Amino acid sequence: MATQEEVFKKMVSHCKEYGFVFPSSDIYDGLAAVYDYGQMGVELKNNIKKYWWDSMVLLHENIVGIDAAIFMHPTTWKASGHVDAFNDPLIDNRDSKKRYRADVLIEEQIAKYDEKINKEVEKAAKKFGESFDAELFKSTNPRVQEHIQKREALHTRFAKALNDNNLDELKQIILDEGIVCPISGTKNWTDVRQFNLMFTTEMGSTADGSTKIYLRPETAQGIFVNYLNVQKTGRMRIPFGIAQIGKAFRNEIVARQFIFRMREFEQMEMQFFVRPGSEMEWFKHWKEFRLKWHKALGLGDEKYRFHDHEKLAHYANAATDIEFEMPFGFKEVEGIHSRTNFDLSQHAKYSGKKIEYFDPELNESYTPYVIETSIGVDRMFLSIMCGSYKEEQLEGGDSRVVLQLPPVLAPVKAAILPLVKKDGLPEKAREIMNSLKFDFKCVYDEKDSIGKRYRRQDAVGTPFCITVDHDTLNDNCVTVRYRDSMKQDRVKIDDLHALIDAQVNMKNLFRKLID
Ligand code: GAP
């Protein structure tokens, strides 16, 4: 049985082999932590974006969208705090010359304790069988207790060091825990230093004097600086939201795990402006809504969990992550933050503009508070791929790789396959394709045996294969083969549209969200 790590590696290769994700500038051997989406990947990505956009802007009459520029006035980033505080603590290993995030090294150490605890529990569960009580075992077994205590002590010390911005203490934790460089295997660490993650570039010709500007590290600030424009021109009344999808850039110190941590990535962010004092209620509301959005995709409710932040960002009074169980553990896919009125107040201060809302019900003006939902498109893509990639052993010793993608997100909804390349079957198949292609992304394939063609579609996650055979010409029926069950049904051509639509129409998911 393959380990999770092996399966992950195969999934990454699969992404390249089937046109989902390529390394950027591949012919020049790629560019670290930058990726391109291929012909399948772009469809999946667009579907993810549509699912998010429509669930925000279509389903909520008080949420509107914008598309702000990537380049922004440099004062934006001074006001937001990014120039001074958008840092990661980095540490170098002198022997391997490799650079790491000090906080990530410690988080991985905490995860090791968790692994040890889980292993003990799994071993005992096997030994004691059905009568096993995991909670009782954890609270009484001396070895497990020792691991739990060490983990908790480390966790508390780490959280305090982060909160106090104590870089010496972070280094001391790394030394005390005996954390070694995975490459050199040594503990020959430098001091921990802060590293600003923003990319900079120059705007304007040098002769005229150029200005240093930043590539935005989050899309959110494009929303904040447009708050007044949108509120006034859209006559928006609080509570209301502004949604945006766009690229963001971060010069990540450690870019790893494929598209999990990239230097150029895409965010889907929504800032929801509320009355001061009501923010915790709205924070709760958006937490619940966003989790529902993820779970509606059907990858398994147990794969998601909330992770409340130990260390709050400088602008937040509450924050949580929605984590997904990737093959390398539960990882953040989305952040939900109660950002107070920090950003709008800062922009008011730095721009000298009055950024407020006159609340007709209260007959007073105030700076709105903000709840933010912020999800990375690429991370969402990765979670979907990880949750869908399956290697299955079939009866008769055969095997297949299948992407059990949520049908609404699948790049291709139906493949139209004439059994043979003659006898009028291709023409009939084209006719069916032409009737379906206005509503669903379809592909036509007549090459190789039908079995091989099914496998190709399984590998890219196509939910329906529609085979046209000689009988089709007489009975106007086709064989529909379902991706997950591999079952086959004879279906009237006239019923195909409804059959596919029932599975792939996003409306079905949207209904679940607002029930
Ligand atoms: N405006 C708030 C904000 O940007 P964040 O937690 O830094 O918050 C939000 O980022 C989301 O953006 C993350 O949950 C993640 O999905 C995505 N993200 C952040 N950095 C990323 C990176 N380097 N590569 C890919 N996705 C990233």
JSON list of N, CA and C in Angstrom, two decimals, residues 103-128:
[
{"chain": "A", "resi": 103, "resn": "ASP", "atom": "N", "xyz": [8.94, 29.53, 12.23]},
{"chain": "A", "resi": 103, "resn": "ASP", "atom": "CA", "xyz": [7.65, 29.11, 12.76]},
{"chain": "A", "resi": 103, "resn": "ASP", "atom": "C", "xyz": [7.20, 27.78, 12.15]},
{"chain": "A", "resi": 104, "resn": "VAL", "atom": "N", "xyz": [7.53, 27.57, 10.87]},
{"chain": "A", "resi": 104, "resn": "VAL", "atom": "CA", "xyz": [7.12, 26.31, 10.22]},
{"chain": "A", "resi": 104, "resn": "VAL", "atom": "C", "xyz": [7.91, 25.13, 10.79]},
{"chain": "A", "resi": 105, "resn": "LEU", "atom": "N", "xyz": [9.20, 25.35, 11.06]},
{"chain": "A", "resi": 105, "resn": "LEU", "atom": "CA", "xyz": [10.00, 24.27, 11.67]},
{"chain": "A", "resi": 105, "resn": "LEU", "atom": "C", "xyz": [9.38, 23.83, 13.00]},
{"chain": "A", "resi": 106, "resn": "ILE", "atom": "N", "xyz": [8.93, 24.83, 13.77]},
{"chain": "A", "resi": 106, "resn": "ILE", "atom": "CA", "xyz": [8.36, 24.49, 15.09]},
{"chain": "A", "resi": 106, "resn": "ILE", "atom": "C", "xyz": [6.97, 23.84, 14.93]},
{"chain": "A", "resi": 107, "resn": "GLU", "atom": "N", "xyz": [6.20, 24.36, 13.97]},
{"chain": "A", "resi": 107, "resn": "GLU", "atom": "CA", "xyz": [4.87, 23.74, 13.74]},
{"chain": "A", "resi": 107, "resn": "GLU", "atom": "C", "xyz": [5.03, 22.28, 13.32]},
{"chain": "A", "resi": 108, "resn": "GLU", "atom": "N", "xyz": [6.06, 22.00, 12.52]},
{"chain": "A", "resi": 108, "resn": "GLU", "atom": "CA", "xyz": [6.29, 20.61, 12.10]},
{"chain": "A", "resi": 108, "resn": "GLU", "atom": "C", "xyz": [6.69, 19.73, 13.28]},
{"chain": "A", "resi": 109, "resn": "GLN", "atom": "N", "xyz": [7.39, 20.34, 14.22]},
{"chain": "A", "resi": 109, "resn": "GLN", "atom": "CA", "xyz": [7.78, 19.60, 15.43]},
{"chain": "A", "resi": 109, "resn": "GLN", "atom": "C", "xyz": [6.52, 19.26, 16.25]},
{"chain": "A", "resi": 110, "resn": "ILE", "atom": "N", "xyz": [5.60, 20.23, 16.34]},
{"chain": "A", "resi": 110, "resn": "ILE", "atom": "CA", "xyz": [4.34, 19.98, 17.07]},
{"chain": "A", "resi": 110, "resn": "ILE", "atom": "C", "xyz": [3.58, 18.84, 16.37]},
{"chain": "A", "resi": 111, "resn": "ALA", "atom": "N", "xyz": [3.58, 18.89, 15.02]},
{"chain": "A", "resi": 111, "resn": "ALA", "atom": "CA", "xyz": [2.87, 17.84, 14.26]},
{"chain": "A", "resi": 111, "resn": "ALA", "atom": "C", "xyz": [3.49, 16.46, 14.53]},
{"chain": "A", "resi": 112, "resn": "LYS", "atom": "N", "xyz": [4.81, 16.44, 14.79]},
{"chain": "A", "resi": 112, "resn": "LYS", "atom": "CA", "xyz": [5.46, 15.15, 15.08]},
{"chain": "A", "resi": 112, "resn": "LYS", "atom": "C", "xyz": [4.92, 14.55, 16.38]},
{"chain": "A", "resi": 113, "resn": "TYR", "atom": "N", "xyz": [4.72, 15.42, 17.39]},
{"chain": "A", "resi": 113, "resn": "TYR", "atom": "CA", "xyz": [4.12, 14.92, 18.64]},
{"chain": "A", "resi": 113, "resn": "TYR", "atom": "C", "xyz": [2.72, 14.38, 18.37]},
{"chain": "A", "resi": 114, "resn": "ASP", "atom": "N", "xyz": [1.94, 15.12, 17.55]},
{"chain": "A", "resi": 114, "resn": "ASP", "atom": "CA", "xyz": [0.59, 14.65, 17.22]},
{"chain": "A", "resi": 114, "resn": "ASP", "atom": "C", "xyz": [0.63, 13.27, 16.57]},
{"chain": "A", "resi": 115, "resn": "GLU", "atom": "N", "xyz": [1.60, 13.12, 15.67]},
{"chain": "A", "resi": 115, "resn": "GLU", "atom": "CA", "xyz": [1.75, 11.83, 14.97]},
{"chain": "A", "resi": 115, "resn": "GLU", "atom": "C", "xyz": [2.04, 10.70, 15.96]},
{"chain": "A", "resi": 116, "resn": "LYS", "atom": "N", "xyz": [2.94, 11.00, 16.91]},
{"chain": "A", "resi": 116, "resn": "LYS", "atom": "CA", "xyz": [3.30, 9.98, 17.91]},
{"chain": "A", "resi": 116, "resn": "LYS", "atom": "C", "xyz": [2.06, 9.58, 18.71]},
{"chain": "A", "resi": 117, "resn": "ILE", "atom": "N", "xyz": [1.28, 10.60, 19.11]},
{"chain": "A", "resi": 117, "resn": "ILE", "atom": "CA", "xyz": [0.07, 10.32, 19.90]},
{"chain": "A", "resi": 117, "resn": "ILE", "atom": "C", "xyz": [-0.89, 9.46, 19.07]},
{"chain": "A", "resi": 118, "resn": "ASN", "atom": "N", "xyz": [-1.10, 9.86, 17.83]},
{"chain": "A", "resi": 118, "resn": "ASN", "atom": "CA", "xyz": [-2.04, 9.11, 16.98]},
{"chain": "A", "resi": 118, "resn": "ASN", "atom": "C", "xyz": [-1.58, 7.67, 16.76]},
{"chain": "A", "resi": 119, "resn": "LYS", "atom": "N", "xyz": [-0.28, 7.48, 16.60]},
{"chain": "A", "resi": 119, "resn": "LYS", "atom": "CA", "xyz": [0.24, 6.12, 16.38]},
{"chain": "A", "resi": 119, "resn": "LYS", "atom": "C", "xyz": [-0.04, 5.23, 17.58]},
{"chain": "A", "resi": 120, "resn": "GLU", "atom": "N", "xyz": [0.19, 5.79, 18.78]},
{"chain": "A", "resi": 120, "resn": "GLU", "atom": "CA", "xyz": [-0.07, 5.00, 20.00]},
{"chain": "A", "resi": 120, "resn": "GLU", "atom": "C", "xyz": [-1.56, 4.62, 20.06]},
{"chain": "A", "resi": 121, "resn": "VAL", "atom": "N", "xyz": [-2.41, 5.60, 19.73]},
{"chain": "A", "resi": 121, "resn": "VAL", "atom": "CA", "xyz": [-3.86, 5.34, 19.81]},
{"chain": "A", "resi": 121, "resn": "VAL", "atom": "C", "xyz": [-4.25, 4.27, 18.79]},
{"chain": "A", "resi": 122, "resn": "GLU", "atom": "N", "xyz": [-3.72, 4.39, 17.58]},
{"chain": "A", "resi": 122, "resn": "GLU", "atom": "CA", "xyz": [-4.06, 3.41, 16.53]},
{"chain": "A", "resi": 122, "resn": "GLU", "atom": "C", "xyz": [-3.61, 2.01, 16.92]},
{"chain": "A", "resi": 123, "resn": "LYS", "atom": "N", "xyz": [-2.39, 1.93, 17.51]},
{"chain": "A", "resi": 123, "resn": "LYS", "atom": "CA", "xyz": [-1.86, 0.63, 17.93]},
{"chain": "A", "resi": 123, "resn": "LYS", "atom": "C", "xyz": [-2.77, 0.00, 18.98]},
{"chain": "A", "resi": 124, "resn": "ALA", "atom": "N", "xyz": [-3.16, 0.83, 19.95]},
{"chain": "A", "resi": 124, "resn": "ALA", "atom": "CA", "xyz": [-4.00, 0.31, 21.03]},
{"chain": "A", "resi": 124, "resn": "ALA", "atom": "C", "xyz": [-5.38, -0.07, 20.51]},
{"chain": "A", "resi": 125, "resn": "ALA", "atom": "N", "xyz": [-5.90, 0.73, 19.56]},
{"chain": "A", "resi": 125, "resn": "ALA", "atom": "CA", "xyz": [-7.23, 0.44, 19.01]},
{"chain": "A", "resi": 125, "resn": "ALA", "atom": "C", "xyz": [-7.23, -0.93, 18.36]},
{"chain": "A", "resi": 126, "resn": "LYS", "atom": "N", "xyz": [-6.14, -1.25, 17.66]},
{"chain": "A", "resi": 126, "resn": "LYS", "atom": "CA", "xyz": [-6.03, -2.57, 17.00]},
{"chain": "A", "resi": 126, "resn": "LYS", "atom": "C", "xyz": [-5.99, -3.68, 18.04]},
{"chain": "A", "resi": 127, "resn": "LYS", "atom": "N", "xyz": [-5.25, -3.41, 19.12]},
{"chain": "A", "resi": 127, "resn": "LYS", "atom": "CA", "xyz": [-5.05, -4.43, 20.15]},
{"chain": "A", "resi": 127, "resn": "LYS", "atom": "C", "xyz": [-6.35, -4.71, 20.91]},
{"chain": "A", "resi": 128, "resn": "PHE", "atom": "N", "xyz": [-7.08, -3.63, 21.27]},
{"chain": "A", "resi": 128, "resn": "PHE", "atom": "CA", "xyz": [-8.24, -3.82, 22.15]},
{"chain": "A", "resi": 128, "resn": "PHE", "atom": "C", "xyz": [-9.56, -4.03, 21.41]}
]
